[in-house]
Tab-separated table of C-alpha atoms in Angstrom:
chain	number	residue	atom	x	y	z
A	201	MET	CA	0.000	0.000	0.000
A	202	TRP	CA	1.125	3.532	-0.763
A	203	MET	CA	0.143	6.216	1.727
A	204	MET	CA	-0.111	9.719	0.344
A	205	VAL	CA	-0.291	12.694	2.662
A	206	LEU	CA	-1.645	15.767	0.882
A	207	PHE	CA	-1.913	19.090	2.627
A	208	ASP	CA	-2.696	22.757	2.232
A	209	LEU	CA	-1.278	24.684	5.173
A	210	PRO	CA	-1.352	28.430	5.784
A	211	VAL	CA	2.083	30.099	5.668
A	212	VAL	CA	1.282	33.808	6.024
A	213	GLU	CA	2.363	34.279	9.639
A	214	SER	CA	5.744	33.148	10.986
A	215	ASP	CA	4.127	30.657	13.392
A	216	GLU	CA	2.200	29.140	10.454
A	217	ARG	CA	5.386	28.794	8.386
A	218	LYS	CA	7.109	27.101	11.328
A	219	ALA	CA	4.175	24.700	11.818
A	220	ALA	CA	4.181	23.828	8.089
A	221	THR	CA	7.953	23.262	8.103
A	222	ASP	CA	7.728	21.157	11.253
A	223	PHE	CA	5.014	19.007	9.652
A	224	ARG	CA	7.063	18.491	6.468
A	225	ASN	CA	10.114	17.569	8.558
A	226	PHE	CA	7.991	15.165	10.613
A	227	LEU	CA	6.956	13.373	7.414
A	228	LEU	CA	10.539	13.222	6.106
A	229	ASP	CA	11.830	11.981	9.480
A	230	ASN	CA	9.254	9.170	9.322
A	231	GLY	CA	10.345	7.895	5.927
A	232	PHE	CA	8.012	9.776	3.618
A	233	ALA	CA	9.355	11.101	0.318
A	234	MET	CA	8.302	14.393	-1.226
A	235	VAL	CA	6.433	13.986	-4.514
A	236	GLN	CA	5.468	17.660	-4.711
A	237	TYR	CA	5.826	20.411	-2.137
A	238	SER	CA	2.563	19.475	-0.396
A	239	ILE	CA	2.379	15.778	-1.294
A	240	TYR	CA	4.401	13.111	0.490
A	241	ILE	CA	4.312	9.364	-0.047
A	242	LYS	CA	5.485	6.190	1.655
A	243	LEU	CA	5.237	2.484	0.773
A	244	PHE	CA	3.833	0.090	3.386
A	245	SER	CA	3.495	-3.692	3.427
A	246	GLY	CA	-0.291	-3.487	3.775
A	247	LYS	CA	-3.270	-1.678	5.248
A	248	ASP	CA	-2.495	-2.895	8.772
A	249	ALA	CA	0.972	-1.322	8.639
A	250	CYS	CA	-0.656	2.026	7.802
A	251	GLU	CA	-2.723	2.127	11.010
A	252	LYS	CA	0.216	3.235	13.179
A	253	TYR	CA	0.913	6.153	10.840
A	254	TYR	CA	-2.716	7.321	10.730
A	255	LYS	CA	-2.472	7.931	14.477
A	256	LEU	CA	1.063	9.326	14.310
A	257	ILE	CA	0.075	11.854	11.657
A	258	LYS	CA	-3.066	12.826	13.574
A	259	ASN	CA	-0.947	13.492	16.661
A	260	ASN	CA	1.422	15.739	14.674
A	261	LEU	CA	-1.082	17.801	12.696
A	262	PRO	CA	-0.437	21.545	12.478
A	263	PRO	CA	-3.005	23.658	14.345
A	264	ARG	CA	-4.489	25.073	11.104
A	265	GLY	CA	-4.816	23.906	7.517
A	266	LYS	CA	-6.096	20.843	5.715
A	267	VAL	CA	-4.420	17.430	5.652
A	268	ASP	CA	-5.700	14.425	3.692
A	269	ILE	CA	-4.385	10.858	3.839
A	270	LEU	CA	-4.975	8.589	0.862
A	271	THR	CA	-3.938	4.946	0.626
A	272	ILE	CA	-3.757	3.127	-2.700
A	273	THR	CA	-2.411	-0.223	-3.790
A	274	ASP	CA	0.962	-0.622	-5.445
A	275	LYS	CA	-0.807	-1.651	-8.664
A	276	GLN	CA	-2.911	1.513	-8.641
A	277	TYR	CA	0.161	3.673	-8.039
A	278	ALA	CA	1.989	1.930	-10.885
A	279	ASN	CA	-0.633	3.342	-13.283
A	280	ILE	CA	0.338	6.948	-12.553
A	281	ILE	CA	1.344	9.035	-15.554
A	282	SER	CA	3.695	11.909	-14.728
A	283	TYR	CA	5.062	14.797	-16.770
A	284	SER	CA	7.758	17.317	-15.955
A	285	SER	CA	8.209	20.340	-18.231
A	286	GLY	CA	6.105	18.564	-20.851
A	287	GLU	CA	8.243	15.407	-20.838
A	288	LYS	CA	6.813	12.094	-19.663
A	289	ILE	CA	8.598	10.648	-16.639
A	290	GLU	CA	9.057	6.888	-16.629
A	291	LYS	CA	8.346	5.468	-13.176
A	292	LYS	CA	10.473	2.830	-11.514
A	293	GLN	CA	8.418	-0.163	-10.511
A	294	SER	CA	8.576	-1.057	-6.847
A	295	GLU	CA	9.776	-4.540	-6.133
A	296	GLN	CA	7.384	-6.829	-4.342
A	297	LEU	CA	8.268	-10.055	-2.651
A	298	LEU	CA	6.121	-12.990	-3.715
A	299	LEU	CA	5.856	-16.000	-1.441
A	300	PHE	CA	4.569	-19.293	-2.749
């Protein structure tokens, strides 16, 4: 499962900028990677592994702003089509371990 954390945080006042920076650093410190400035993503082994992070994120929310958490399967994420400056970006496929 991929967990995406998407947010729109106010950054007008200095305390708001600090809260937004602290939240971004919290995500990075917990293994999330930045996809875009307000979108961070992390791969988990399954839905159960995500539960701990739902609570952890809730406990570290900034006082103001909007934060969404979206979980999608690896197969769904593999279907993403990305462009940068008009050029298509080829995605690396994540490696999954298959047990028989």
